[in-house]
PDB file of C-alpha atoms in Angstrom:
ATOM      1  CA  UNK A  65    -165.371-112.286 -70.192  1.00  0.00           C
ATOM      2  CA  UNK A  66    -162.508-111.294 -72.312  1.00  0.00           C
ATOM      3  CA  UNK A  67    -162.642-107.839 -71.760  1.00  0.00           C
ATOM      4  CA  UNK A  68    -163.149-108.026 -67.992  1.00  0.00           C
ATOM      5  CA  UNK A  69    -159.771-110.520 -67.822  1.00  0.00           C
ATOM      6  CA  UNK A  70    -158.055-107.441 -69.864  1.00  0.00           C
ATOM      7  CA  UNK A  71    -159.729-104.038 -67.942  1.00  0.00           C
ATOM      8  CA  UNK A  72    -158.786-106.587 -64.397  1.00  0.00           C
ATOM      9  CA  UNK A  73    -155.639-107.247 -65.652  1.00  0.00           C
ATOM     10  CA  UNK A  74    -154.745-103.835 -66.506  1.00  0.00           C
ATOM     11  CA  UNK A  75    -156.086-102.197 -63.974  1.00  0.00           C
ATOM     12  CA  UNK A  76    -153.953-104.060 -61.592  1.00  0.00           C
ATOM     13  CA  UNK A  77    -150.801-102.838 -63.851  1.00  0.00           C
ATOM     14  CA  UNK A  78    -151.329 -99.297 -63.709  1.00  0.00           C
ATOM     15  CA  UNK A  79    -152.254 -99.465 -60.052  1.00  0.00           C
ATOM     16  CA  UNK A  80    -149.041-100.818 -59.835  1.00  0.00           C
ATOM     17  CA  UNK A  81    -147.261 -98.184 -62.312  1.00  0.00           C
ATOM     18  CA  UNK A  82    -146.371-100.545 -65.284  1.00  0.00           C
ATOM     19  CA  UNK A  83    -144.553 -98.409 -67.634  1.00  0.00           C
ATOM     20  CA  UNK A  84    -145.662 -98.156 -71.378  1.00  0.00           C
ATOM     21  CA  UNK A  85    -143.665-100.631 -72.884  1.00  0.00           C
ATOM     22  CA  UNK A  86    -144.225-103.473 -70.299  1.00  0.00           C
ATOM     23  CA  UNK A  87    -148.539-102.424 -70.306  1.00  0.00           C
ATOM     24  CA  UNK A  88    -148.220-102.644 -74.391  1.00  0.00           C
ATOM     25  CA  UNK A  89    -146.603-106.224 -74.284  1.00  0.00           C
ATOM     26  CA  UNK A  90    -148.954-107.445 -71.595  1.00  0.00           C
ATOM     27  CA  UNK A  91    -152.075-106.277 -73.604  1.00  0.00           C
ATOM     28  CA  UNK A  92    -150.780-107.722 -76.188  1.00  0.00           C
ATOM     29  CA  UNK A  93    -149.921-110.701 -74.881  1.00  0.00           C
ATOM     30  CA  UNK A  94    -153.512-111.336 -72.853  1.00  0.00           C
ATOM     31  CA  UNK A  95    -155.655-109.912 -75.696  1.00  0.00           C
ATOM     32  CA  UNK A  96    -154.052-109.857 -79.542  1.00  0.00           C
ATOM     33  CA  UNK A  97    -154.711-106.233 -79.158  1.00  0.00           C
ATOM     34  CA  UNK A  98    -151.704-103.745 -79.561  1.00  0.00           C
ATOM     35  CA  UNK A  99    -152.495 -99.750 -79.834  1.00  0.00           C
ATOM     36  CA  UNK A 100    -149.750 -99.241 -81.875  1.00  0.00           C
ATOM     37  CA  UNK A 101    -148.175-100.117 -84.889  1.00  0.00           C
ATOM     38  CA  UNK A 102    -144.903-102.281 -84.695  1.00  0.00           C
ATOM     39  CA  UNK A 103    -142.880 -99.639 -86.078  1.00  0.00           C
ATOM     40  CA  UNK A 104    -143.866 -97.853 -83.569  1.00  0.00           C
ATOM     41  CA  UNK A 105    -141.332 -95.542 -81.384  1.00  0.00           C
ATOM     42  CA  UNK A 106    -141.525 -97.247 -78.071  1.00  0.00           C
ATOM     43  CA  UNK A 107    -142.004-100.895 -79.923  1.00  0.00           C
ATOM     44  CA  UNK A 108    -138.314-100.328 -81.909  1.00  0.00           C
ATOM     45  CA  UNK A 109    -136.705 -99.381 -78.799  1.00  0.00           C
ATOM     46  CA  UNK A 110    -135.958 -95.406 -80.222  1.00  0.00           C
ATOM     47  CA  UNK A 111    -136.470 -92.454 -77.413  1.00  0.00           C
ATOM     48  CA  UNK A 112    -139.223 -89.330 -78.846  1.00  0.00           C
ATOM     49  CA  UNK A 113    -142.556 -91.842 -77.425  1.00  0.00           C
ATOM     50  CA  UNK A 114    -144.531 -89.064 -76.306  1.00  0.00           C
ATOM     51  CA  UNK A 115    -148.665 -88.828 -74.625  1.00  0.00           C
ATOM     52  CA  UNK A 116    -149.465 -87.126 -77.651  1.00  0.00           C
ATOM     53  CA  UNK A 117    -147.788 -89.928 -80.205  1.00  0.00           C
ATOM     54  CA  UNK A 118    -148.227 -92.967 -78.054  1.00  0.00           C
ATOM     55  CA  UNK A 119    -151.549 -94.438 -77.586  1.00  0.00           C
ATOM     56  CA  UNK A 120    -150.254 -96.398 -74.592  1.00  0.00           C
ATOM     57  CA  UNK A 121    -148.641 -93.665 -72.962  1.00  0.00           C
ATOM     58  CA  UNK A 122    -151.669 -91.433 -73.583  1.00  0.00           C
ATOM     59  CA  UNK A 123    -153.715 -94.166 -71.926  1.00  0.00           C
ATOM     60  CA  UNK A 124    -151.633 -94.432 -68.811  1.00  0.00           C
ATOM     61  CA  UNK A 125    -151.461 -90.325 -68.186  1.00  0.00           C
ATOM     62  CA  UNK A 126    -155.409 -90.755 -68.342  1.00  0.00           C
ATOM     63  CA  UNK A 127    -155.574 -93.035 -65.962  1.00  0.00           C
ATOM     64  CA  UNK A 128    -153.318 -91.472 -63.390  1.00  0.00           C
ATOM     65  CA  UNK A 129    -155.124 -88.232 -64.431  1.00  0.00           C
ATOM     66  CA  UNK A 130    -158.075 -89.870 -62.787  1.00  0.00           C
ATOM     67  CA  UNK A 131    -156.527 -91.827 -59.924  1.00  0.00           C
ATOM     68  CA  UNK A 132    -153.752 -89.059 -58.990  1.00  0.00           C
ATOM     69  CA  UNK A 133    -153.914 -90.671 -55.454  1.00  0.00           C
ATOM     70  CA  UNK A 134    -151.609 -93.814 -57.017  1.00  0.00           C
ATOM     71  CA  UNK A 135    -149.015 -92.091 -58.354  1.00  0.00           C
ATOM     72  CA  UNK A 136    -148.331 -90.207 -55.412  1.00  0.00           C
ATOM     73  CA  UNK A 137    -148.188 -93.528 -53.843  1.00  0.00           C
ATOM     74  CA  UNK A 138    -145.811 -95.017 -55.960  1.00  0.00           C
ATOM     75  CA  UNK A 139    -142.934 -92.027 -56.072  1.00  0.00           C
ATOM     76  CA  UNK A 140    -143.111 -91.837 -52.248  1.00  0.00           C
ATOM     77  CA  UNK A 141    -142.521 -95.433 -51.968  1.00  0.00           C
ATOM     78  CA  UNK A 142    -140.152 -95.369 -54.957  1.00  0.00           C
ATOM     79  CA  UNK A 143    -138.019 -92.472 -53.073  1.00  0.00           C
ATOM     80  CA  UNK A 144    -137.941 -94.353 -49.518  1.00  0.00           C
ATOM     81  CA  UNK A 145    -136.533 -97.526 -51.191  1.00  0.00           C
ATOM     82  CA  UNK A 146    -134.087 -95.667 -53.065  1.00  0.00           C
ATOM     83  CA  UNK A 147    -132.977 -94.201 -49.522  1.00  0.00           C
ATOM     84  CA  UNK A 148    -133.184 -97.213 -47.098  1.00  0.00           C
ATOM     85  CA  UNK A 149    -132.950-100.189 -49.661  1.00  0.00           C
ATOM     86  CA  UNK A 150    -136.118-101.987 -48.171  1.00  0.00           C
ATOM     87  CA  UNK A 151    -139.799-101.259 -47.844  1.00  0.00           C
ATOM     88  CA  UNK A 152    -141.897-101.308 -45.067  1.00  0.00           C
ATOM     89  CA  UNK A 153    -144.298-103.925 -44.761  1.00  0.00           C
ATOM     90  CA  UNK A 154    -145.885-103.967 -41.350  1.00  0.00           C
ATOM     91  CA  UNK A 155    -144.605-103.799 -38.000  1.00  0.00           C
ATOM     92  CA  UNK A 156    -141.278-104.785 -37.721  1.00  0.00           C
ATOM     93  CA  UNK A 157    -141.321-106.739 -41.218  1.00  0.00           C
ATOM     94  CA  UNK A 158    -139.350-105.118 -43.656  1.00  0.00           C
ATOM     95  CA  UNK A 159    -138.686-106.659 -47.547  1.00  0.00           C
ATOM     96  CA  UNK A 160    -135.355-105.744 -48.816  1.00  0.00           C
ATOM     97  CA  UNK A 161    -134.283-105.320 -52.161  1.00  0.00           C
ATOM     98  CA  UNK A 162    -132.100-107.600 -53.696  1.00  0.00           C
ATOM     99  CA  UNK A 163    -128.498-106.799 -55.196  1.00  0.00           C
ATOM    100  CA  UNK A 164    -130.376-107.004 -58.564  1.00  0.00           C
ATOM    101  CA  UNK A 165    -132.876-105.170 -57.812  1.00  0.00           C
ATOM    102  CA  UNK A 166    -130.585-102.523 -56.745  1.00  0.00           C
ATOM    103  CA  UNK A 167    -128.253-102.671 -59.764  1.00  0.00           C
ATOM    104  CA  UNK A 168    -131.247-102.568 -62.339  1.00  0.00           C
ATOM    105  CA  UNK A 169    -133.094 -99.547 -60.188  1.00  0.00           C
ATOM    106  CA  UNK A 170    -136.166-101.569 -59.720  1.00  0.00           C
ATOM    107  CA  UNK A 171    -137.415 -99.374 -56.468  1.00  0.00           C
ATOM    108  CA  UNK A 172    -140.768 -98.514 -58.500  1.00  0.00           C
ATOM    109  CA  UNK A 173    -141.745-102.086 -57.404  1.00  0.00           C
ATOM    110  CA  UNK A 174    -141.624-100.565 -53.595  1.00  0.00           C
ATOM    111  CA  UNK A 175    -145.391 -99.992 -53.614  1.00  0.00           C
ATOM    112  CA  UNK A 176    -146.363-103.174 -54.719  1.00  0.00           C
ATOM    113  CA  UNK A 177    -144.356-105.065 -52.304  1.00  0.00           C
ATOM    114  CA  UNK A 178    -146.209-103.222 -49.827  1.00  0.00           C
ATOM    115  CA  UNK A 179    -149.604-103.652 -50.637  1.00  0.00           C
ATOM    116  CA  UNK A 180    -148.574-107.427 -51.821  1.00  0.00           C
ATOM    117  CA  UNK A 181    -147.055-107.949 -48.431  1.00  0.00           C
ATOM    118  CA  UNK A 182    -150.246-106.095 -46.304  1.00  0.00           C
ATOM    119  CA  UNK A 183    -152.812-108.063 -48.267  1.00  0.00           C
ATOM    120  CA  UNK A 184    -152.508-111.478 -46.117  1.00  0.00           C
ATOM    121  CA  UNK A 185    -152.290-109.600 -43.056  1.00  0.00           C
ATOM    122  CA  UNK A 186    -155.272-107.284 -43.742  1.00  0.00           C
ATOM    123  CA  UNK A 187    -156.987-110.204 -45.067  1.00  0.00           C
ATOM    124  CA  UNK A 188    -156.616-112.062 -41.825  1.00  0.00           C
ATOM    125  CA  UNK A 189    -157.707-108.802 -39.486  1.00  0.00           C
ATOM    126  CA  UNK A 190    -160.490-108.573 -41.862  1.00  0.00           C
ATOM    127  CA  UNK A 191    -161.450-111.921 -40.848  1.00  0.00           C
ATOM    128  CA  UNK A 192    -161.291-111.928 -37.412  1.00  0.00           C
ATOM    129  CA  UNK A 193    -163.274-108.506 -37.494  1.00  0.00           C
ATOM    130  CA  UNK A 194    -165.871-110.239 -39.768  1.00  0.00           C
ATOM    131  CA  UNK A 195    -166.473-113.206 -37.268  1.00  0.00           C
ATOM    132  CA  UNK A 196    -166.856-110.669 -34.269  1.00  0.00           C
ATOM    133  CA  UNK A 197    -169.237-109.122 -35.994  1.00  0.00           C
ATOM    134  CA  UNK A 198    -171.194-111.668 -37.021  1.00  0.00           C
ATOM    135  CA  UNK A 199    -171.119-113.745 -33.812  1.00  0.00           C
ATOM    136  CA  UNK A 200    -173.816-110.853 -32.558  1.00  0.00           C
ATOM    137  CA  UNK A 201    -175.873-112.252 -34.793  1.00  0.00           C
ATOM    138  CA  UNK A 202    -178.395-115.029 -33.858  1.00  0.00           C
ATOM    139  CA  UNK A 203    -177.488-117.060 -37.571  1.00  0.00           C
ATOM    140  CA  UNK A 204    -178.687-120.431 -38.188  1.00  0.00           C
ATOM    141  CA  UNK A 205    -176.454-123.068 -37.745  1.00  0.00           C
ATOM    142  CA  UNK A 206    -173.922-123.334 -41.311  1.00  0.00           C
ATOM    143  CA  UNK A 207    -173.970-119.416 -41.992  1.00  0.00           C
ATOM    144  CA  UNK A 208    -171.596-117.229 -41.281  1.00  0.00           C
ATOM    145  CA  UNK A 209    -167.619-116.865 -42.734  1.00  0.00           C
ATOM    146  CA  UNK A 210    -167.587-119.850 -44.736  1.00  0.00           C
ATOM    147  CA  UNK A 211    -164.086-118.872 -46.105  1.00  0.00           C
ATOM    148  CA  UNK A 212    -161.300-116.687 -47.333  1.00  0.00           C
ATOM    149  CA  UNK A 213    -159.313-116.156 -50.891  1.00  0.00           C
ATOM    150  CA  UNK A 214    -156.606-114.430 -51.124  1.00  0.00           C
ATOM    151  CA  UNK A 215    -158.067-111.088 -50.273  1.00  0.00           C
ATOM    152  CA  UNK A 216    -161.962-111.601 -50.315  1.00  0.00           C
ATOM    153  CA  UNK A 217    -164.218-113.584 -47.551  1.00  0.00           C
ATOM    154  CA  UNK A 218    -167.038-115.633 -48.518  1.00  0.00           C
ATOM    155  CA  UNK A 219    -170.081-115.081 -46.277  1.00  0.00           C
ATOM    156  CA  UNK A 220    -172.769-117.982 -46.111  1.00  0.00           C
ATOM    157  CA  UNK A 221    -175.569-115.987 -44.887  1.00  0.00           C
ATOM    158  CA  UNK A 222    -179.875-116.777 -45.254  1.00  0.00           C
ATOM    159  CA  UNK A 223    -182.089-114.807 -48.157  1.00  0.00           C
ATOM    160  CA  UNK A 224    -182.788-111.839 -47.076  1.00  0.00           C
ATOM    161  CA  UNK A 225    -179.477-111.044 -45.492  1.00  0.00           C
ATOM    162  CA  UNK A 226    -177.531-108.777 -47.755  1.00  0.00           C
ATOM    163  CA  UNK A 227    -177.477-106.132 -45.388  1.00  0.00           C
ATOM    164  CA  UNK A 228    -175.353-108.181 -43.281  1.00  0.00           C
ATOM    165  CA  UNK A 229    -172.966-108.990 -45.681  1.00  0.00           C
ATOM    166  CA  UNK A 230    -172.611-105.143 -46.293  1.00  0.00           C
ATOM    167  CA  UNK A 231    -171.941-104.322 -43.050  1.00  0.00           C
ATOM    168  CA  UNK A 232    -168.827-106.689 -43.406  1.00  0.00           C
ATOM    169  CA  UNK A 233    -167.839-105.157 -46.474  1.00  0.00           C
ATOM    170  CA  UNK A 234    -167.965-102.113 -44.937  1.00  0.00           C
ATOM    171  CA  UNK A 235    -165.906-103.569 -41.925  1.00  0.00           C
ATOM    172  CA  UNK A 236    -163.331-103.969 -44.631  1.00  0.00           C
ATOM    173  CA  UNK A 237    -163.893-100.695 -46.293  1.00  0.00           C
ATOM    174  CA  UNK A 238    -162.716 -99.411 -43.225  1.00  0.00           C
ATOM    175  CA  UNK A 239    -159.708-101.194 -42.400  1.00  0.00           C
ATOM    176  CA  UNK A 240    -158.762-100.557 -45.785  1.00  0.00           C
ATOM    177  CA  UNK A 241    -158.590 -96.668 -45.542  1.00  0.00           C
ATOM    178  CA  UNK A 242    -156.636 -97.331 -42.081  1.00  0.00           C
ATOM    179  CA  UNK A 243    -154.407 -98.931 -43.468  1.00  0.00           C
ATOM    180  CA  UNK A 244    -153.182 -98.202 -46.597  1.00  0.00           C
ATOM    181  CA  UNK A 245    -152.775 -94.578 -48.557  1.00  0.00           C
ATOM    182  CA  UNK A 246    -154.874 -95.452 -51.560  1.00  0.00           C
ATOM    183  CA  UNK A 247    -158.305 -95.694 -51.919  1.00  0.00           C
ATOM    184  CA  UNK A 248    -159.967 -99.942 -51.822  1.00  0.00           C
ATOM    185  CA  UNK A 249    -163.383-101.130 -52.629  1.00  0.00           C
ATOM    186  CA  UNK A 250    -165.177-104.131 -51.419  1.00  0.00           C
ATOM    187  CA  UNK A 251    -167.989-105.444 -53.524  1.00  0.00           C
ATOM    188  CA  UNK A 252    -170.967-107.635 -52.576  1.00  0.00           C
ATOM    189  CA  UNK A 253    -171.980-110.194 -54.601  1.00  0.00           C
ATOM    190  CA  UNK A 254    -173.724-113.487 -55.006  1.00  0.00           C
ATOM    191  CA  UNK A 255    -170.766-116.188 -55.451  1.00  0.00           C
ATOM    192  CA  UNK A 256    -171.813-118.014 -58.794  1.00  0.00           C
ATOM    193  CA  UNK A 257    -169.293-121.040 -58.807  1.00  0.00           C
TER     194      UNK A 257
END
């Protein structure tokens, strides 16, 4: 369980392009593991921390290497808040950056804020979607949505009816890819709490 917390945990980090020293501290910090030694370059604060001397960095440029679609994400976001000070949310919702935020050049946050400030109102879509859908459906009374967390729905549905449940995943699967620029999953499984 450990390791899932940590590979969740980070991730959610790089997805969100935490830099090297922040990702070391937070492994660190959730795990007892640290990659490098604390003499390390990046760990005393000194400039030279390179991919090929940095088991941290090295780690992140992997990653990216295999999700490229992220990155590309993040430095278009990054260069619109740099121009217009805000990021686009949805519709006519915009989140500004603060004065501090400004001042300390935090615009590499941009992305986040916009998936962050999506993820209720996808989640909600997704929901209404979900209950069209399975209103065609002749279900026994006490199936159907039974609720929603954060950004997952929890389908009460009879044995047997896993198929059902994918088509709503894939009901989200869709609205994912319309809208956001990355690429989302949606996995079915049995709840076991």
């Amino acid at each position: 369980k450990a390791r899932s917390v940590i590979a969740k945990r980070s991730n959610f980090s790089l997805i969100f392009g935490v830099g090297h020293v922040t990702f070391r501290a937070d492994l660190r910090k959730q795990s007892g593991l640290d990659l490098e030694s604390p003499k390390h370059t990046c760990a005393t604060g000194k400039t030279g921390c390179k991919p090929r001397n940095c088991k941290v960095k090295k780690l992140i440029e992997d990653w990216h290497e295999l999700y490229p679609e992220f990155r590309v994400a993040i430095n278009t976001h990054m260069r619109i808040a740099e121009r217009d000070l805000r990021v686009w949310v949805r519709d006519d919702i915009y989140r500004p950056f603060t004065k501090v935020e400004i001042a300390y050049h935090e615009f590499h946050k941009a992305f986040n804020n916009r998936v962050q400030g999506n993820i209720g109102y996808f989640t909600k879509r997704w929901m209404v979607l979900a209950e069209r859908h399975l209103s065609r459906y002749d279900l026994p009374p006490g199936s159907g949505l039974l609720l929603q967390i954060h950004d997952a729905l929890l389908l009460m549905l009879p044995t047997g009816m896993r198929w059902l449940a994918e088509e709503v995943a894939q009901i989200g699967r869709d609205l994912w890819a319309e809208w956001f620029t990355v690429a989302g999953g949606v996995d079915v499984e049995p709840w076991r709490k």
